[in-house]
Amino acid sequence: MSDQIEIIRPDDWHLHLRDGAMLKAVAPISAALFGRAIIMPNLVAPVRTLENLRAYRGRIEAALPEGSTFKPLMTLYLTETTDPTDVTEGAASGELTALKLYPAGATTNSDVDVKDMTRVHTVLEAMQEAGVPLLVHGEVNDPDVDIFDREVVFIERVLAPLHRYFPALRIVMEHITTEEGVAFVSESDENIAATITPQHLLINRSDIFRGGIRPHFYCLPIAKRENHRLALRKVATSGSPKFFLGTDSAPHPLGSKECACGCAGIFNAPVTLPYLAQVFEEEGALDKLEAFTSLNGSTFYRLPVNEDRIVLRRTPPNETIFQPIDAGAEGRVVVFRTEKPLNWSVAKA
Ligand code: NCD
Ligand code: ZN
C-alpha cells in the first residue's frame, strides 16, 4: 500500500472563522491547507445583509497571509427579515454562495433565527430561482426532544416538508451525524447533499464521557452511537457525490470550553486532513479521499475544482500540529485529538 497520496487541494464546505483576534489566529491555518471554504455567518452580530457580508469578507481577506490564494465563500444568516433582493443581487454578483438556516436557539450565537418557516418563503423562492443553496443546521431545538434525537426529528418536521414544498431548492444538510441522516440524503434527489465532519467519523457518544467528561469532544450536533459513526464512515468513503467534507472547525477559547457550561464546537482545522487520510485508509478507501475532500463539494456548488495539489504521507505528524493556538486576548484554542495515535501528516500543502 502506498505511503503517500497526492490529491487535488481540498475545500472546506463548512467553516467557522470567527472575527477579531480569533479570526487572525485561525484563518491562516485553514488558508494554508484548503483552497476555499464556506464561511459560517454566526458571528456575535450575525452576517445578515450583503453589506455585513462584504465587510466580513474584507476582514477575512485582511487576516490572510500575504499572497494567499484562499477563497472565502460567503454566506448569509437566514432570518425572518432577510431581504430577498440581497439573495438575487448577491447571487448575480457571485458574492453570495449560500444561506444558513439555524433552528431557533439551536447553537452558538443563533438567537435571531427563523421561528416560523412560512415567514421566509419569499427568500426561499428567490434562492430556488437563483440556484443559491440553503445550508441547514439539521437539529430541532425543542427542549422536549432528546438531544440525541434532534437530527432525526428535524428531518421529519422540517427538512422533508421543506424539500417537498421547494423541490428545486438546493439544500445541504450540514454535519450529519445519524444513519437516518445518511439514508435521507442518499435516497433524496440531486438537490439534497450533506457535509460530514472529521470528528463524527472518529468519535461516538461514549468517547465524550470516556474516563470523565471531555469538553473538546463536545460539538453540535453531538456525536451519536457507534452504529451512526460506522454509517457515516461507510458513506463518506463510498465515493457518493452527495457527501463531502465540512470540517465545522469551530474555535472557542479554552476558558469557554473548560467551564461549568462549556460551548459546543471542536477546533479541527490543523488536523482534519491527516485524520481523514487515516480514516480512509482504515476503511480501505484511500482512492476515495480526493472525491470527499476535493471533488464532490465543487460539483454540488457548481464550481471548478482547485488547480493545485497537496501531498499526504503515512508518517506521524510533528507534535506541534496539536499545540494549542494562541488567539491573543481571546486566549488559547485546543486542537482536536483522539486517543488513537495519528499516523498521517501533510507533507506538502
Ligand atoms: C458551532 C459554533 O461554535 O459556532 N458549534 C458546533 O458545535 N458545531 C455552531 C454550529 O456549527 O452549529
Ligand atoms: Zn458549524
GROMACS .gro file of N, CA and C in nm, residues 67-173:
model
  321
   67GLY      N    1  -0.015   3.705  -0.016
   67GLY     CA    2  -0.006   3.615  -0.130
   67GLY      C    3  -0.096   3.492  -0.122
   68SER      N    4  -0.174   3.479  -0.016
   68SER     CA    5  -0.263   3.362  -0.003
   68SER      C    6  -0.367   3.363  -0.115
   69THR      N    7  -0.396   3.244  -0.170
   69THR     CA    8  -0.498   3.237  -0.274
   69THR      C    9  -0.628   3.177  -0.220
   70PHE      N   10  -0.634   3.157  -0.091
   70PHE     CA   11  -0.753   3.101  -0.025
   70PHE      C   12  -0.875   3.187  -0.055
   71LYS      N   13  -0.986   3.121  -0.090
   71LYS     CA   14  -1.106   3.198  -0.125
   71LYS      C   15  -1.218   3.171  -0.024
   72PRO      N   16  -1.256   3.273   0.052
   72PRO     CA   17  -1.371   3.255   0.141
   72PRO      C   18  -1.501   3.263   0.060
   73LEU      N   19  -1.585   3.162   0.072
   73LEU     CA   20  -1.715   3.162   0.004
   73LEU      C   21  -1.818   3.203   0.108
   74MET      N   22  -1.880   3.316   0.083
   74MET     CA   23  -1.955   3.382   0.190
   74MET      C   24  -2.102   3.340   0.195
   75THR      N   25  -2.155   3.341   0.317
   75THR     CA   26  -2.295   3.302   0.340
   75THR      C   27  -2.366   3.410   0.421
   76LEU      N   28  -2.498   3.408   0.410
   76LEU     CA   29  -2.581   3.495   0.493
   76LEU      C   30  -2.657   3.408   0.592
   77TYR      N   31  -2.680   3.467   0.707
   77TYR     CA   32  -2.758   3.403   0.812
   77TYR      C   33  -2.905   3.428   0.781
   78LEU      N   34  -2.980   3.323   0.756
   78LEU     CA   35  -3.122   3.340   0.721
   78LEU      C   36  -3.202   3.380   0.845
   79THR      N   37  -3.273   3.492   0.833
   79THR     CA   38  -3.360   3.535   0.943
   79THR      C   39  -3.497   3.567   0.884
   80GLU      N   40  -3.590   3.594   0.971
   80GLU     CA   41  -3.725   3.626   0.923
   80GLU      C   42  -3.729   3.763   0.854
   81THR      N   43  -3.618   3.837   0.864
   81THR     CA   44  -3.614   3.967   0.797
   81THR      C   45  -3.513   3.971   0.682
   82THR      N   46  -3.460   3.856   0.640
   82THR     CA   47  -3.368   3.854   0.525
   82THR      C   48  -3.437   3.915   0.403
   83ASP      N   49  -3.363   3.999   0.332
   83ASP     CA   50  -3.419   4.069   0.217
   83ASP      C   51  -3.396   3.985   0.090
   84PRO      N   52  -3.502   3.943   0.023
   84PRO     CA   53  -3.485   3.861  -0.099
   84PRO      C   54  -3.397   3.928  -0.204
   85THR      N   55  -3.396   4.061  -0.207
   85THR     CA   56  -3.312   4.127  -0.309
   85THR      C   57  -3.162   4.109  -0.277
   86ASP      N   58  -3.128   4.091  -0.150
   86ASP     CA   59  -2.988   4.058  -0.116
   86ASP      C   60  -2.949   3.924  -0.179
   87VAL      N   61  -3.044   3.832  -0.182
   87VAL     CA   62  -3.018   3.700  -0.241
   87VAL      C   63  -2.996   3.714  -0.391
   88THR      N   64  -3.088   3.783  -0.456
   88THR     CA   65  -3.080   3.798  -0.601
   88THR      C   66  -2.953   3.873  -0.641
   89GLU      N   67  -2.928   3.982  -0.571
   89GLU     CA   68  -2.812   4.065  -0.603
   89GLU      C   69  -2.681   3.992  -0.570
   90GLY      N   70  -2.676   3.928  -0.454
   90GLY     CA   71  -2.554   3.857  -0.413
   90GLY      C   72  -2.523   3.739  -0.503
   91ALA      N   73  -2.629   3.671  -0.549
   91ALA     CA   74  -2.609   3.557  -0.640
   91ALA      C   75  -2.558   3.607  -0.775
   92ALA      N   76  -2.617   3.716  -0.823
   92ALA     CA   77  -2.579   3.768  -0.955
   92ALA      C   78  -2.434   3.817  -0.955
   93SER      N   79  -2.391   3.877  -0.846
   93SER     CA   80  -2.253   3.931  -0.841
   93SER      C   81  -2.152   3.822  -0.804
   94GLY      N   82  -2.202   3.707  -0.759
   94GLY     CA   83  -2.112   3.598  -0.720
   94GLY      C   84  -2.058   3.615  -0.578
   95GLU      N   85  -2.104   3.719  -0.508
   95GLU     CA   86  -2.053   3.742  -0.372
   95GLU      C   87  -2.116   3.648  -0.270
   96LEU      N   88  -2.235   3.601  -0.300
   96LEU     CA   89  -2.311   3.519  -0.205
   96LEU      C   90  -2.313   3.374  -0.252
   97THR      N   91  -2.263   3.283  -0.170
   97THR     CA   92  -2.261   3.142  -0.211
   97THR      C   93  -2.380   3.064  -0.156
   98ALA      N   94  -2.425   3.098  -0.034
   98ALA     CA   95  -2.533   3.020   0.026
   98ALA      C   96  -2.594   3.096   0.143
   99LEU      N   97  -2.708   3.046   0.192
   99LEU     CA   98  -2.766   3.099   0.316
   99LEU      C   99  -2.772   2.986   0.418
  100LYS      N  100  -2.761   3.024   0.546
  100LYS     CA  101  -2.758   2.922   0.651
  100LYS      C  102  -2.881   2.934   0.739
  101LEU      N  103  -2.945   2.819   0.760
  101LEU     CA  104  -3.062   2.814   0.849
  101LEU      C  105  -3.025   2.747   0.980
  102TYR      N  106  -3.036   2.821   1.087
  102TYR     CA  107  -3.023   2.763   1.221
  102TYR      C  108  -3.161   2.759   1.284
  103PRO      N  109  -3.207   2.644   1.328
  103PRO     CA  110  -3.335   2.645   1.401
  103PRO      C  111  -3.320   2.730   1.527
  104ALA      N  112  -3.421   2.801   1.563
  104ALA     CA  113  -3.414   2.898   1.673
  104ALA      C  114  -3.339   2.846   1.795
  105GLY      N  115  -3.235   2.921   1.831
  105GLY     CA  116  -3.161   2.891   1.954
  105GLY      C  117  -3.083   2.761   1.954
  106ALA      N  118  -3.062   2.700   1.837
  106ALA     CA  119  -3.002   2.566   1.834
  106ALA      C  120  -2.856   2.565   1.879
  107THR      N  121  -2.781   2.668   1.847
  107THR     CA  122  -2.638   2.659   1.876
  107THR      C  123  -2.577   2.798   1.896
  108THR      N  124  -2.446   2.805   1.905
  108THR     CA  125  -2.376   2.928   1.936
  108THR      C  126  -2.424   3.049   1.855
  109ASN      N  127  -2.448   3.159   1.919
  109ASN     CA  128  -2.486   3.287   1.854
  109ASN      C  129  -2.605   3.274   1.760
  110SER      N  130  -2.706   3.197   1.795
  110SER     CA  131  -2.812   3.178   1.696
  110SER      C  132  -2.950   3.215   1.752
  111ASP      N  133  -2.955   3.321   1.828
  111ASP     CA  134  -3.085   3.357   1.885
  111ASP      C  135  -3.166   3.454   1.798
  112VAL      N  136  -3.124   3.471   1.672
  112VAL     CA  137  -3.201   3.559   1.583
  112VAL      C  138  -3.271   3.478   1.474
  113ASP      N  139  -3.277   3.346   1.492
  113ASP     CA  140  -3.317   3.266   1.377
  113ASP      C  141  -3.466   3.257   1.353
  114VAL      N  142  -3.491   3.176   1.248
  114VAL     CA  143  -3.625   3.159   1.197
  114VAL      C  144  -3.708   3.074   1.293
  115LYS      N  145  -3.818   3.130   1.338
  115LYS     CA  146  -3.906   3.053   1.427
  115LYS      C  147  -4.023   2.995   1.349
  116ASP      N  148  -4.055   3.059   1.237
  116ASP     CA  149  -4.170   3.016   1.158
  116ASP      C  150  -4.127   3.015   1.010
  117MET      N  151  -4.116   2.894   0.953
  117MET     CA  152  -4.065   2.881   0.816
  117MET      C  153  -4.151   2.956   0.713
  118THR      N  154  -4.280   2.973   0.741
  118THR     CA  155  -4.364   3.040   0.641
  118THR      C  156  -4.318   3.186   0.622
  119ARG      N  157  -4.249   3.240   0.724
  119ARG     CA  158  -4.205   3.380   0.714
  119ARG      C  159  -4.084   3.396   0.621
  120VAL      N  160  -4.024   3.287   0.578
  120VAL     CA  161  -3.908   3.301   0.488
  120VAL      C  162  -3.936   3.247   0.348
  121HIS      N  163  -4.063   3.221   0.319
  121HIS     CA  164  -4.096   3.163   0.188
  121HIS      C  165  -4.050   3.248   0.070
  122THR      N  166  -4.064   3.380   0.079
  122THR     CA  167  -4.022   3.461  -0.037
  122THR      C  168  -3.869   3.454  -0.056
  123VAL      N  169  -3.795   3.446   0.054
  123VAL     CA  170  -3.650   3.434   0.042
  123VAL      C  171  -3.616   3.297  -0.019
  124LEU      N  172  -3.682   3.193   0.026
  124LEU     CA  173  -3.654   3.060  -0.028
  124LEU      C  174  -3.689   3.053  -0.177
  125GLU      N  175  -3.796   3.121  -0.215
  125GLU     CA  176  -3.830   3.127  -0.358
  125GLU      C  177  -3.720   3.196  -0.438
  126ALA      N  178  -3.667   3.305  -0.383
  126ALA     CA  179  -3.558   3.377  -0.451
  126ALA      C  180  -3.435   3.287  -0.462
  127MET      N  181  -3.407   3.210  -0.358
  127MET     CA  182  -3.291   3.120  -0.359
  127MET      C  183  -3.310   3.009  -0.462
  128GLN      N  184  -3.430   2.952  -0.463
  128GLN     CA  185  -3.462   2.846  -0.558
  128GLN      C  186  -3.443   2.896  -0.701
  129GLU      N  187  -3.493   3.015  -0.724
  129GLU     CA  188  -3.485   3.079  -0.855
  129GLU      C  189  -3.339   3.102  -0.897
  130ALA      N  190  -3.260   3.151  -0.803
  130ALA     CA  191  -3.120   3.188  -0.834
  130ALA      C  192  -3.024   3.069  -0.818
  131GLY      N  193  -3.074   2.956  -0.772
  131GLY     CA  194  -2.988   2.838  -0.753
  131GLY      C  195  -2.892   2.852  -0.635
  132VAL      N  196  -2.930   2.933  -0.537
  132VAL     CA  197  -2.845   2.952  -0.418
  132VAL      C  198  -2.881   2.846  -0.313
  133PRO      N  199  -2.785   2.764  -0.270
  133PRO     CA  200  -2.818   2.659  -0.174
  133PRO      C  201  -2.853   2.710  -0.034
  134LEU      N  202  -2.941   2.635   0.030
  134LEU     CA  203  -2.973   2.657   0.172
  134LEU      C  204  -2.894   2.554   0.252
  135LEU      N  205  -2.817   2.601   0.348
  135LEU     CA  206  -2.739   2.512   0.434
  135LEU      C  207  -2.814   2.502   0.566
  136VAL      N  208  -2.846   2.381   0.608
  136VAL     CA  209  -2.926   2.369   0.730
  136VAL      C  210  -2.847   2.306   0.843
  137HIS      N  211  -2.860   2.369   0.960
  137HIS     CA  212  -2.817   2.302   1.084
  137HIS      C  213  -2.934   2.211   1.119
  138GLY      N  214  -2.919   2.083   1.093
  138GLY     CA  215  -3.032   1.991   1.097
  138GLY      C  216  -3.067   1.936   1.233
  139GLU      N  217  -3.103   2.024   1.324
  139GLU     CA  218  -3.150   1.979   1.456
  139GLU      C  219  -3.268   2.065   1.496
  140VAL      N  220  -3.372   2.002   1.553
  140VAL     CA  221  -3.476   2.084   1.614
  140VAL      C  222  -3.426   2.131   1.749
  141ASN      N  223  -3.483   2.240   1.794
  141ASN     CA  224  -3.441   2.291   1.924
  141ASN      C  225  -3.557   2.287   2.022
  142ASP      N  226  -3.630   2.176   2.018
  142ASP     CA  227  -3.744   2.158   2.107
  142ASP      C  228  -3.692   2.093   2.235
  143PRO      N  229  -3.704   2.161   2.350
  143PRO     CA  230  -3.648   2.106   2.474
  143PRO      C  231  -3.707   1.970   2.509
  144ASP      N  232  -3.824   1.939   2.454
  144ASP     CA  233  -3.885   1.809   2.483
  144ASP      C  234  -3.827   1.697   2.399
  145VAL      N  235  -3.747   1.732   2.298
  145VAL     CA  236  -3.686   1.629   2.215
  145VAL      C  237  -3.546   1.600   2.269
  146ASP      N  238  -3.519   1.473   2.295
  146ASP     CA  239  -3.388   1.432   2.347
  146ASP      C  240  -3.277   1.480   2.253
  147ILE      N  241  -3.166   1.525   2.311
  147ILE     CA  242  -3.058   1.582   2.230
  147ILE      C  243  -3.007   1.484   2.123
  148PHE      N  244  -3.014   1.353   2.153
  148PHE     CA  245  -2.964   1.255   2.056
  148PHE      C  246  -3.065   1.227   1.944
  149ASP      N  247  -3.188   1.278   1.959
  149ASP     CA  248  -3.291   1.255   1.857
  149ASP      C  249  -3.318   1.378   1.771
  150ARG      N  250  -3.248   1.487   1.800
  150ARG     CA  251  -3.289   1.614   1.737
  150ARG      C  252  -3.266   1.618   1.586
  151GLU      N  253  -3.169   1.543   1.537
  151GLU     CA  254  -3.146   1.539   1.393
  151GLU      C  255  -3.259   1.464   1.322
  152VAL      N  256  -3.293   1.350   1.377
  152VAL     CA  257  -3.397   1.268   1.315
  152VAL      C  258  -3.530   1.342   1.315
  153VAL      N  259  -3.561   1.408   1.426
  153VAL     CA  260  -3.687   1.481   1.435
  153VAL      C  261  -3.686   1.601   1.339
  154PHE      N  262  -3.569   1.663   1.319
  154PHE     CA  263  -3.557   1.774   1.225
  154PHE      C  264  -3.590   1.726   1.082
  155ILE      N  265  -3.541   1.609   1.048
  155ILE     CA  266  -3.569   1.556   0.913
  155ILE      C  267  -3.720   1.541   0.894
  156GLU      N  268  -3.787   1.484   0.994
  156GLU     CA  269  -3.931   1.462   0.983
  156GLU      C  270  -4.010   1.592   0.984
  157ARG      N  271  -3.974   1.681   1.078
  157ARG     CA  272  -4.058   1.801   1.098
  157ARG      C  273  -4.025   1.915   1.003
  158VAL      N  274  -3.897   1.929   0.966
  158VAL     CA  275  -3.857   2.047   0.890
  158VAL      C  276  -3.805   2.013   0.750
  159LEU      N  277  -3.706   1.925   0.743
  159LEU     CA  278  -3.635   1.906   0.616
  159LEU      C  279  -3.721   1.839   0.508
  160ALA      N  280  -3.786   1.730   0.544
  160ALA     CA  281  -3.866   1.658   0.444
  160ALA      C  282  -3.979   1.747   0.392
  161PRO      N  283  -4.056   1.814   0.482
  161PRO     CA  284  -4.161   1.904   0.431
  161PRO      C  285  -4.104   2.019   0.346
  162LEU      N  286  -3.989   2.075   0.388
  162LEU     CA  287  -3.927   2.185   0.314
  162LEU      C  288  -3.891   2.139   0.172
  163HIS      N  289  -3.833   2.021   0.162
  163HIS     CA  290  -3.794   1.968   0.031
  163HIS      C  291  -3.917   1.939  -0.055
  164ARG      N  292  -4.025   1.895   0.007
  164ARG     CA  293  -4.148   1.871  -0.070
  164ARG      C  294  -4.205   2.003  -0.121
  165TYR      N  295  -4.199   2.107  -0.039
  165TYR     CA  296  -4.258   2.236  -0.073
  165TYR      C  297  -4.173   2.312  -0.174
  166PHE      N  298  -4.039   2.298  -0.161
  166PHE     CA  299  -3.946   2.366  -0.253
  166PHE      C  300  -3.856   2.262  -0.318
  167PRO      N  301  -3.911   2.179  -0.406
  167PRO     CA  302  -3.832   2.066  -0.459
  167PRO      C  303  -3.708   2.110  -0.537
  168ALA      N  304  -3.710   2.233  -0.593
  168ALA     CA  305  -3.594   2.277  -0.671
  168ALA      C  306  -3.493   2.353  -0.586
  169LEU      N  307  -3.524   2.374  -0.458
  169LEU     CA  308  -3.428   2.440  -0.369
  169LEU      C  309  -3.315   2.343  -0.338
  170ARG      N  310  -3.191   2.391  -0.356
  170ARG     CA  311  -3.077   2.303  -0.331
  170ARG      C  312  -3.040   2.314  -0.183
  171ILE      N  313  -3.033   2.200  -0.116
  171ILE     CA  314  -3.016   2.201   0.031
  171ILE      C  315  -2.896   2.114   0.071
  172VAL      N  316  -2.812   2.168   0.158
  172VAL     CA  317  -2.705   2.087   0.219
  172VAL      C  318  -2.740   2.066   0.365
  173MET      N  319  -2.754   1.940   0.402
  173MET     CA  320  -2.773   1.907   0.543
  173MET      C  321  -2.633   1.906   0.604
   0.00000   0.00000   0.00000
